[in-house]
C-alpha cells in the first residue's frame, strides 16, 4: 500500500440511477439545509485548527497553491531553476491545465473537510441530536458561492455569512452560541514559523485580510458588496457569454493570448476567476495567487469555477484541451515537452496513491470524486438533448444571457436597493429614444404579476431594439503582458464620467467592468512558471461586456439603439478606461507593456419561444472607437 496521500474526494456509492450528493450554493445550504451548514462551519473550524505540520491540514493544503513554495507529500520538481533558487511550486495559471489542476486540488480540500465534518457530527450528545447530525453529515459536500447570479432582492452581493467576524451555531454540546466565523478569515498559528514560510509582505498579517486598511492592516469587508454589485451586470453577461457562445476548450478555460486569438475569444473562465480574486481581495490575500488559498473564500470561489466548467463540459462534451509545450520543467514534465490531457497533475496522487491524476481522468465529477451540482444532475434526464436544453435554460435564467429580460430584472431590483442609481422606467423606453436631459422618473416596483409580464423572451418595451429578434452584442477586449508591470493590476472600463481618485473608481456607477491581471515580479517570485512566463513576455486577455450598460444609456435617453450606426459614435464619446495597481495607485495606460484595448460586436438571435440566445460567432472590430486613446487599438493593428 502506498504511503502517498491519495486524492479520492468523498468516497461515494452512486444511486441506482447514477445520482450522487450535490455541492450546494452557500446561501441555499444555510437556508434550506441548516444542519449541514452548521456542520460545515464547525467542520471548517476544526480543519483550520489542525497542526500546520499535518499534510492534510488547512494550512498545508492551502500552501500547495503558492507560498511557502515547499514540496507537498514528497512531490518536488527537477527544474534547473529549483536547484539554484528553491522549489518553484505547482502553478498552472494561464495554461491548459488551469481548470483541470484545480479539480483534484478542491477534491483534496473537500475530503479533508468531510473528515472533519464527520468527526464533529460524532461529538454531539448521544441520542436524537447526534443521529440528526450524523445523518446530515453523510451527504455533506463543500459549498460554493455563485458570485455571478443575481442576489435575492434585499440581500447583499457579499452576504454576512462571508463578511461577519462571528456566526451563530449549534455547538457539539447542543447549545447555540456565537463563535468566530471561519469563513471570515483564517488565523495563522503562527503566521510565520521559524522556517520562514512567508515573505515580508505577508508575514505581517496574523490572519488573512480583505481590503486591508493602509494604516492598520485591518480587513474592510464592507467594501466588497458594493463593488460586486456595481459590476454585476457585466459579470453576469461575461459568464453567460462564456457558457453559451464559447465552443473551444482552450479559449474557454484559460487566459493566454496569442496572435491566433479571435476577437470573440478574448474572455475565459480564468479571466472571470481573476476578477473575483481582485474584487474580493482588494490588495489582501485573495488578490495574490501566492497566498490566496489561505483565505476561506478561495474555496467557495474555486468550487464555483469548477461548477461553471462542469456546466460548460456537458454543453460541449467533445471539446477538450489541445497539446502545448510545457514552459518549464516539473516533477512530471520536462520544459518543451508536450503538455496535454495525459500530463500529470502534480502533486495530486490518484486513488491508488502510486500515480498522479491526469486531466483525462478527472473530467467526470460524479464517477471520479463523488459530487455533482444542481445544474449537472444528468441522471434526471432521459436523453442528452433534454439535459443540454435544461442546462441552457438554467444558464439563461441564472446569468441573464437574454440581455433584455436581464436588464429589466436588474434595473427593477437595483432601483429599489441603490439610491444613487439613476431613475429608469423600462416601460417608457420608446423606439424613437433620443438624448434627453431629464430621464423619466422610476415607477413603483412591479407586483409579481406585472414583473412576470416583463420576463418573456424580449420584454415588450425593449422589443424594438431587436427587430426580428436580432440585436448586436458589444464587448470591450483587453490584452496585456501578464508580468509586464511586475505586479497585479486592473483595467477598469467606464461609459461616461468618473472621479479622478483611483480609490473611487470601482465604486463609480459608470464603471461597467474590469479585466484583472494577476501579474508578479518575475525576477523575485519563487513561482517557476511565473518566471518562465515573464521571460517569454506572456500575453493574457479578458473581456468586458457592454450591452447591459448600453441599454442603461438607452433607458436614460443618451443612445437610440444597439446598432453600430448609433453605438460607434456613442462609444467614441463615452468609452474610457484606466489602469490601477492593486496598491490603489494609477498606472498610465500607455506605460503598460503590451496593453491594447479594442471594441468588438456580434449578432445575437433571441429565441421567440424560449428566449435563449444564439450567437453568430462572427465578430466585427471597430478601431475607430479606440484609436487615439491611450493603448487603444488603431486601424491596421492586430485585433
XYZ file of C-alpha atoms in Angstrom:
639
model
C 0.000 0.000 0.000
C 1.356 3.401 -0.944
C 2.244 5.915 1.784
C 1.314 8.772 -0.539
C -1.901 10.676 0.175
C -4.490 9.532 -2.363
C -6.888 12.192 -3.617
C -10.223 10.398 -3.561
C -12.729 13.138 -2.902
C -15.558 11.824 -0.722
C -15.952 8.038 -1.206
C -19.383 7.654 -2.781
C -21.645 4.836 -3.938
C -23.906 6.320 -6.634
C -27.632 5.662 -6.530
C -29.206 3.158 -8.889
C -29.820 5.963 -11.377
C -26.273 7.333 -11.052
C -27.157 10.073 -8.577
C -24.540 11.481 -6.201
C -24.689 14.182 -3.498
C -24.617 17.818 -4.591
C -22.279 20.674 -3.853
C -24.718 23.447 -2.955
C -24.649 27.228 -3.130
C -23.776 28.503 0.342
C -26.937 30.605 0.713
C -29.060 27.582 -0.178
C -27.071 25.409 2.232
C -27.597 27.919 5.044
C -31.320 28.428 4.441
C -32.513 25.001 3.258
C -30.035 22.575 4.828
C -29.272 24.220 8.202
C -27.874 21.072 9.813
C -25.315 20.599 7.031
C -24.479 24.306 7.174
C -23.930 24.063 10.925
C -21.619 21.091 10.397
C -19.816 23.000 7.642
C -18.962 25.872 9.984
C -17.858 23.593 12.806
C -16.004 21.255 10.455
C -14.159 24.131 8.800
C -13.198 25.412 12.233
C -11.768 22.008 13.035
C -9.858 21.760 9.760
C -8.387 25.236 10.202
C -7.312 24.331 13.728
C -5.210 21.301 12.763
C -1.477 21.467 13.379
C 0.208 23.216 10.451
C 2.670 20.350 10.033
C -0.056 17.836 9.101
C -0.165 17.299 5.336
C -3.972 17.327 5.273
C -4.309 20.391 7.490
C -5.898 23.554 6.120
C -2.501 25.258 6.241
C -0.701 22.580 4.249
C -3.458 22.235 1.654
C -3.607 25.996 1.131
C 0.171 26.097 0.788
C 0.078 23.865 -2.295
C -1.195 26.872 -4.272
C 1.915 29.014 -3.704
C 3.715 30.063 -0.549
C 5.525 28.615 1.266
C 6.784 27.047 -2.009
C 7.679 23.726 -0.471
C 7.043 20.273 -1.946
C 3.831 18.654 -0.709
C 3.716 14.940 0.057
C 7.198 14.449 -1.351
C 6.383 15.780 -4.818
C 9.136 18.144 -5.899
C 10.481 19.347 -9.222
C 13.579 18.626 -11.250
C 13.854 22.085 -12.802
C 17.261 23.734 -13.161
C 15.811 26.830 -11.504
C 14.854 24.851 -8.395
C 18.387 23.617 -7.930
C 19.696 27.168 -7.623
C 16.735 29.058 -6.146
C 14.464 26.596 -4.348
C 11.227 24.798 -5.147
C 9.212 26.575 -7.865
C 5.707 25.462 -6.946
C 2.914 23.826 -8.939
C 1.439 26.884 -10.703
C -0.785 26.122 -13.726
C -2.268 29.583 -14.216
C -2.502 30.865 -17.796
C -2.103 27.297 -19.070
C -4.256 24.494 -20.480
C -4.092 22.814 -17.052
C -5.713 25.701 -15.162
C -9.197 24.216 -14.765
C -8.194 20.565 -14.584
C -5.426 21.022 -11.973
C -7.801 22.743 -9.582
C -10.360 19.890 -9.667
C -8.283 17.323 -7.702
C -6.964 20.193 -5.582
C -10.512 21.022 -4.474
C -11.219 17.296 -4.011
C -8.322 17.132 -1.544
C -9.786 20.056 0.390
C -13.250 18.502 0.290
C -12.158 15.079 1.532
C -10.268 16.707 4.424
C -13.247 18.934 5.261
C -15.596 15.933 5.021
C -13.462 14.027 7.519
C -13.637 16.974 9.902
C -17.417 17.226 9.472
C -17.848 13.525 10.313
C -15.769 13.972 13.453
C -17.859 16.957 14.531
C -21.154 15.125 13.977
C -19.983 12.252 16.194
C -19.302 14.671 19.079
C -22.919 15.737 19.590
C -24.677 14.281 22.642
C -25.802 10.701 22.087
C -29.397 10.362 21.028
C -31.684 12.102 18.573
C -29.463 15.184 18.168
C -26.371 13.166 17.287
C -28.385 10.917 14.966
C -29.693 14.016 13.181
C -26.257 15.471 12.605
C -24.665 12.143 11.656
C -27.375 11.726 9.012
C -26.786 15.266 7.733
C -23.027 14.694 7.611
C -23.334 11.621 5.410
C -24.132 13.537 2.210
C -22.186 16.700 3.024
C -20.225 18.289 0.191
C -18.270 21.540 0.210
C -20.415 24.508 -0.914
C -19.715 27.246 -3.442
C -20.588 30.938 -3.715
C -22.147 31.925 -7.034
C -20.772 35.448 -7.388
C -22.364 35.928 -10.843
C -26.020 35.213 -10.069
C -28.450 37.965 -9.094
C -28.688 38.072 -5.271
C -32.217 37.686 -3.893
C -33.968 41.048 -3.568
C -32.972 42.884 -0.417
C -29.831 40.813 0.177
C -26.181 41.733 -0.097
C -23.984 40.784 -3.037
C -21.462 39.611 -0.400
C -23.626 38.087 2.341
C -22.930 38.439 6.035
C -22.091 34.749 6.344
C -18.870 35.642 4.487
C -18.179 39.067 5.954
C -19.130 38.827 9.646
C -16.411 38.053 12.169
C -18.741 35.903 14.277
C -21.525 33.461 13.499
C -24.231 31.618 15.473
C -24.012 27.818 15.577
C -25.324 24.847 17.492
C -22.119 23.615 19.099
C -21.287 19.986 19.839
C -22.649 20.377 23.380
C -26.057 21.056 21.850
C -26.084 24.728 22.855
C -26.499 27.648 20.456
C -23.662 30.160 20.729
C -21.675 32.785 18.875
C -18.269 31.657 17.599
C -15.521 33.055 15.411
C -16.576 32.763 11.776
C -14.127 30.513 9.879
C -15.395 31.993 6.576
C -14.347 35.500 7.590
C -10.643 34.805 7.967
C -8.019 32.160 8.615
C -5.920 32.607 11.750
C -2.314 31.608 11.180
C -0.787 29.755 14.114
C 1.806 31.097 13.951
C 1.787 33.433 10.939
C 5.428 32.887 10.015
C 7.101 29.982 11.782
C 10.847 29.742 12.156
C 11.035 28.000 8.807
C 10.099 31.326 7.126
C 7.067 30.352 5.109
C 6.007 33.857 4.022
C 7.636 36.927 2.542
C 7.728 40.171 4.497
C 4.717 41.430 2.534
C 2.519 38.730 4.065
C 4.202 37.717 7.312
C 2.964 40.933 8.955
C -0.635 39.673 8.899
C -1.666 37.283 11.730
C -4.855 36.496 9.775
C -5.964 36.612 6.162
C -7.312 40.041 5.194
C -9.554 41.605 2.537
C -9.178 45.239 1.508
C -6.650 45.825 4.301
C -6.603 49.349 5.697
C -3.382 51.028 4.547
C -2.610 52.183 8.093
C -3.959 49.494 10.413
C -3.944 46.484 8.087
C -7.456 45.550 9.240
C -9.894 43.947 6.818
C -12.578 46.153 5.308
C -15.077 43.564 4.100
C -17.811 46.196 3.841
C -16.166 47.406 0.620
C -16.752 44.120 -1.207
C -20.530 44.063 -1.663
C -20.846 47.488 -3.375
C -18.042 46.597 -5.801
C -19.550 43.200 -6.655
C -22.973 44.792 -7.090
C -21.727 47.699 -9.198
C -20.224 45.467 -11.894
C -22.694 42.585 -11.562
C -24.460 43.134 -14.894
C -21.172 42.905 -16.775
C -20.027 39.899 -14.744
C -23.260 38.001 -15.374
C -23.077 38.754 -19.090
C -19.468 37.582 -19.167
C -20.335 34.239 -17.578
C -23.296 33.781 -19.917
C -21.177 34.563 -22.978
C -18.587 32.016 -21.892
C -21.061 29.236 -21.205
C -23.218 29.648 -24.307
C -21.018 31.156 -27.024
C -17.545 29.632 -26.421
C -17.145 26.220 -28.039
C -13.384 25.640 -27.817
C -11.945 24.375 -24.518
C -8.665 26.280 -24.780
C -10.425 29.591 -25.424
C -12.993 28.944 -22.694
C -10.675 27.736 -19.959
C -7.543 29.897 -19.683
C -6.496 33.453 -20.439
C -3.332 33.192 -22.545
C -3.484 35.386 -25.656
C -1.582 34.953 -28.908
C -1.977 36.201 -32.462
C -4.391 33.365 -33.291
C -6.888 34.550 -30.665
C -10.062 35.756 -32.366
C -11.978 38.853 -31.192
C -14.709 36.551 -29.898
C -12.303 34.582 -27.678
C -10.655 37.229 -25.506
C -12.663 36.148 -22.483
C -12.115 32.972 -20.470
C -13.150 31.297 -17.254
C -9.713 32.155 -15.873
C -10.235 35.828 -16.727
C -13.542 35.925 -14.811
C -11.875 33.978 -11.992
C -9.165 36.648 -11.806
C -11.769 39.392 -11.453
C -13.200 37.742 -8.339
C -9.754 37.346 -6.788
C -9.347 41.082 -7.340
C -12.816 42.244 -6.275
C -12.853 40.226 -3.065
C -9.184 40.594 -2.156
C -8.725 44.317 -2.660
C -4.988 44.055 -2.066
C -5.382 41.361 0.598
C -4.637 37.653 0.403
C -7.212 36.818 -2.282
C -5.510 39.329 -4.599
C -2.247 37.374 -4.669
C -2.194 33.891 -6.157
C 0.789 33.047 -3.953
C -1.283 33.301 -0.734
C -4.922 33.379 -1.920
C -5.735 29.798 -0.905
C -5.345 30.709 2.765
C -8.437 32.946 2.541
C -11.503 30.750 3.268
C -13.338 32.467 0.405
C -10.852 30.910 -2.053
C -12.562 27.528 -1.754
C -16.086 28.880 -2.224
C -14.785 30.775 -5.254
C -12.933 27.892 -6.869
C -15.751 25.418 -6.343
C -17.944 27.842 -8.298
C -15.265 27.985 -11.017
C -15.307 24.173 -11.089
C -19.106 24.254 -11.334
C -19.053 26.618 -14.313
C -16.550 24.360 -16.040
C -18.744 21.307 -15.287
C -21.717 23.048 -16.923
C -19.636 24.027 -19.952
C -18.220 20.487 -20.199
C -21.666 18.971 -20.508
C -22.705 21.564 -23.091
C -19.541 20.849 -25.119
C -18.625 17.224 -24.365
C -16.467 16.751 -27.461
C -14.155 19.737 -26.828
C -11.057 19.344 -24.675
C -7.536 20.675 -24.404
C -5.084 20.835 -27.299
C -1.446 19.801 -26.693
C 1.038 22.598 -25.929
C 4.725 22.728 -24.991
C 5.500 22.902 -21.273
C 7.014 26.319 -20.376
C 9.299 24.884 -17.673
C 10.323 21.567 -16.137
C 8.377 19.982 -13.287
C 8.325 16.666 -11.455
C 6.173 15.239 -14.248
C 7.214 17.006 -17.472
C 10.367 18.492 -18.998
C 10.473 22.003 -20.420
C 9.453 21.950 -24.089
C 7.789 18.536 -23.841
C 4.126 18.230 -24.719
C 1.522 19.134 -22.098
C -1.834 17.518 -22.825
C -4.699 15.651 -21.208
C -2.304 12.917 -20.064
C 0.110 15.276 -18.273
C 0.454 14.528 -14.559
C -1.457 16.960 -12.328
C 1.178 17.166 -9.627
C 1.180 16.883 -6.652
C -2.154 15.040 -6.661
C -1.865 11.269 -6.334
C -4.790 9.281 -7.732
C -6.846 6.761 -5.789
C -4.031 4.200 -5.907
C -1.523 6.621 -4.429
C 1.027 5.402 -6.988
C 0.333 7.647 -9.990
C -0.813 11.215 -10.464
C -4.220 12.244 -11.686
C -4.352 13.432 -15.283
C -6.807 15.807 -16.946
C -8.300 12.958 -18.981
C -9.181 11.075 -15.794
C -11.000 13.827 -13.893
C -13.490 15.063 -16.499
C -16.491 13.386 -14.854
C -17.166 14.770 -11.368
C -19.622 12.105 -10.239
C -17.663 8.961 -11.035
C -14.274 10.400 -10.087
C -14.843 12.435 -6.942
C -18.453 11.729 -5.978
C -20.270 15.013 -6.471
C -22.440 16.976 -8.865
C -24.115 20.381 -8.934
C -27.799 21.300 -9.103
C -27.443 22.022 -12.823
C -25.467 18.865 -13.665
C -27.841 16.199 -12.376
C -27.815 14.463 -15.736
C -29.386 11.335 -14.264
C -32.709 13.231 -14.155
C -32.938 13.338 -17.975
C -33.755 10.554 -20.391
C -31.736 11.992 -23.284
C -28.577 14.051 -23.698
C -30.507 16.589 -25.774
C -33.034 17.163 -22.982
C -30.226 17.557 -20.465
C -28.387 20.117 -22.601
C -31.611 22.063 -23.213
C -32.138 22.235 -19.455
C -28.546 23.438 -18.986
C -29.028 26.256 -21.494
C -32.246 27.285 -19.801
C -30.532 27.294 -16.403
C -27.651 29.419 -17.698
C -30.037 31.921 -19.261
C -32.074 32.173 -16.077
C -29.078 32.491 -13.759
C -26.843 34.771 -15.797
C -29.198 36.861 -17.867
C -27.951 35.783 -21.285
C -31.264 37.103 -22.547
C -29.850 40.593 -22.132
C -33.224 42.330 -22.427
C -35.062 40.304 -19.767
C -31.937 40.539 -17.597
C -31.838 44.315 -17.953
C -35.454 44.664 -16.864
C -34.902 42.425 -13.830
C -31.618 44.145 -12.909
C -32.984 47.684 -13.182
C -36.140 46.757 -11.273
C -34.089 45.350 -8.395
C -31.343 47.945 -8.441
C -33.664 50.925 -8.302
C -35.186 49.511 -5.075
C -31.772 48.990 -3.463
C -29.414 51.694 -4.772
C -30.415 55.264 -4.063
C -27.524 56.511 -6.214
C -28.613 54.706 -9.381
C -30.308 56.902 -11.996
C -34.080 56.580 -12.070
C -35.166 54.438 -15.026
C -38.604 53.240 -16.082
C -38.096 50.457 -18.605
C -41.739 50.619 -19.655
C -41.133 54.091 -21.085
C -38.194 53.263 -23.364
C -39.592 54.331 -26.711
C -38.483 53.214 -30.171
C -37.529 56.777 -31.014
C -35.374 57.244 -27.917
C -33.032 60.217 -28.163
C -30.900 62.288 -25.874
C -32.909 63.764 -23.029
C -31.648 65.936 -20.170
C -34.259 64.542 -17.778
C -34.828 60.764 -17.791
C -38.304 59.683 -16.699
C -38.825 59.039 -13.013
C -38.881 55.459 -11.786
C -42.283 53.891 -11.342
C -43.239 51.892 -8.300
C -41.785 48.348 -8.248
C -43.911 45.892 -10.184
C -46.176 43.458 -8.452
C -45.277 39.797 -9.060
C -47.893 39.641 -11.826
C -46.533 42.733 -13.547
C -42.974 41.504 -13.268
C -43.945 38.219 -14.906
C -45.213 40.080 -17.966
C -41.773 41.660 -18.373
C -39.890 38.344 -18.285
C -40.873 36.927 -21.673
C -38.316 36.247 -24.423
C -37.986 40.010 -25.058
C -39.949 42.451 -22.878
C -42.407 44.452 -24.973
C -40.849 47.786 -24.013
C -37.496 46.685 -25.497
C -38.627 44.644 -28.491
C -37.920 47.472 -30.948
C -34.231 47.129 -30.040
C -34.185 43.609 -31.504
C -36.061 43.624 -34.812
C -36.751 40.051 -35.925
C -35.395 39.034 -32.509
C -31.853 40.002 -33.572
C -29.591 42.533 -31.889
C -25.909 43.483 -31.699
C -23.910 42.385 -28.630
C -20.967 44.666 -27.713
C -17.762 43.871 -25.790
C -14.503 45.575 -24.869
C -11.460 43.344 -25.404
C -8.271 43.856 -23.392
C -4.879 42.234 -23.739
C -1.617 42.935 -21.917
C 1.678 41.419 -20.880
C 0.851 39.478 -17.717
C 4.013 40.195 -15.761
C 4.920 43.399 -17.577
C 4.463 45.626 -14.522
C 5.959 43.137 -12.080
C 2.752 43.251 -10.010
C -1.011 42.750 -10.377
C -3.175 45.437 -11.950
C -6.680 46.002 -13.269
C -8.048 47.717 -16.366
C -11.323 49.449 -15.455
C -13.766 50.314 -18.239
C -16.107 53.324 -17.994
C -19.041 54.639 -20.004
C -19.266 58.300 -19.076
C -17.625 60.478 -16.443
C -15.929 59.274 -13.267
C -13.957 60.610 -10.312
C -10.277 61.461 -10.545
C -9.401 59.473 -7.394
C -8.385 55.866 -8.285
C -9.692 54.648 -4.910
C -13.209 55.582 -6.040
C -13.122 54.028 -9.496
C -14.525 50.582 -8.767
C -17.486 52.150 -6.978
C -18.386 54.517 -9.793
C -21.816 53.947 -11.345
C -20.268 54.441 -14.787
C -17.688 51.690 -14.164
C -19.056 48.847 -16.272
C -16.415 46.174 -15.662
C -12.775 45.232 -15.394
C -10.058 42.919 -16.578
C -7.801 41.870 -13.700
C -4.235 40.803 -14.485
C -2.635 38.801 -11.679
C 0.977 39.531 -12.580
C 4.044 39.019 -10.411
C 7.612 40.212 -10.315
C 9.276 37.583 -12.470
C 12.732 38.262 -11.019
C 11.834 37.854 -7.337
C 8.880 35.448 -7.245
C 9.665 31.862 -6.398
C 6.952 30.668 -8.807
C 8.866 28.888 -11.578
C 6.054 29.168 -14.104
C 5.697 32.896 -13.477
C 9.414 33.385 -14.062
C 9.237 31.448 -17.323
C 6.121 33.318 -18.449
C 7.698 36.638 -17.561
C 10.823 35.845 -19.558
C 8.626 34.834 -22.506
C 6.554 38.049 -22.128
C 3.363 36.027 -21.909
C 0.269 37.909 -23.041
C -3.156 37.448 -21.407
C -6.589 38.766 -22.334
C -10.049 39.451 -20.984
C -13.458 40.801 -21.956
C -15.840 43.406 -20.535
C -19.403 43.077 -21.924
C -21.007 46.432 -22.720
C -24.547 45.656 -23.832
C -26.220 45.970 -20.419
C -24.546 49.335 -19.884
C -25.631 50.458 -23.348
C -29.226 49.516 -22.513
C -28.892 51.720 -19.459
C -27.821 54.585 -21.725
C -30.811 53.901 -23.977
C -33.091 53.949 -20.942
C -31.659 57.325 -19.917
C -32.193 58.767 -23.379
C -28.495 59.025 -24.263
C -28.470 56.377 -27.004
C -31.056 55.430 -29.636
C -30.435 51.700 -30.156
C -27.791 48.960 -30.307
C -26.902 49.264 -33.991
C -23.345 50.186 -34.982
C -24.637 53.429 -36.518
C -25.719 54.573 -33.053
C -23.236 52.787 -30.788
C -19.970 53.641 -32.566
C -20.248 57.452 -32.175
C -21.624 56.982 -28.656
C -18.604 54.911 -27.623
C -16.239 57.334 -29.323
C -17.593 59.969 -26.937
C -18.211 57.937 -23.787
C -15.847 54.934 -23.651
C -12.811 55.364 -21.398
C -10.523 53.083 -19.427
C -7.985 53.469 -16.664
C -5.305 51.196 -15.174
C -4.953 50.833 -11.405
C -2.403 48.844 -9.472
C -3.690 46.660 -6.645
C -1.954 49.104 -4.297
C -4.576 51.656 -5.358
C -2.276 53.855 -7.425
C -2.972 54.764 -11.045
C -0.721 53.468 -13.819
C -0.661 55.302 -17.120
C -2.210 53.046 -19.754
C 0.435 53.943 -22.309
C 3.108 52.590 -19.937
C 1.587 49.116 -19.505
C 3.601 46.665 -21.645
C 1.505 45.113 -24.395
C -1.755 46.771 -23.316
C -4.239 47.065 -26.162
C -7.947 47.883 -25.790
C -10.461 47.272 -28.587
C -14.216 47.060 -29.162
C -15.994 44.231 -30.985
C -19.569 43.185 -31.666
C -21.518 40.132 -32.807
C -25.087 39.424 -33.871
C -27.302 37.530 -31.448
C -30.702 35.977 -32.119
C -33.139 35.588 -29.218
C -35.418 32.557 -29.475
C -39.001 33.697 -29.979
C -40.370 30.949 -27.736
C -37.642 30.026 -25.252
C -35.777 33.354 -25.027
C -32.406 31.613 -25.404
C -29.632 33.483 -27.242
C -27.897 32.095 -30.319
C -24.564 33.773 -31.095
C -23.469 34.193 -34.703
C -19.802 33.558 -33.889
C -18.653 36.335 -36.239
C -17.189 39.432 -34.593
C -16.633 42.855 -36.136
C -13.920 45.107 -34.683
C -14.134 48.922 -34.527
C -10.696 50.565 -34.289
C -12.344 53.934 -34.978
C -13.745 53.795 -31.432
C -10.413 53.274 -29.680
C -7.896 54.944 -31.997
C -6.294 57.993 -30.448
C -6.960 56.864 -26.865
C -4.047 55.612 -24.711
C -3.353 51.955 -25.588
C -6.383 51.911 -27.891
C -6.412 49.678 -30.967
C -5.703 51.598 -34.166
C -6.601 50.833 -37.761
C -4.357 48.111 -39.188
C -3.288 46.673 -35.796
C -3.820 43.045 -34.749
C -7.327 42.768 -33.316
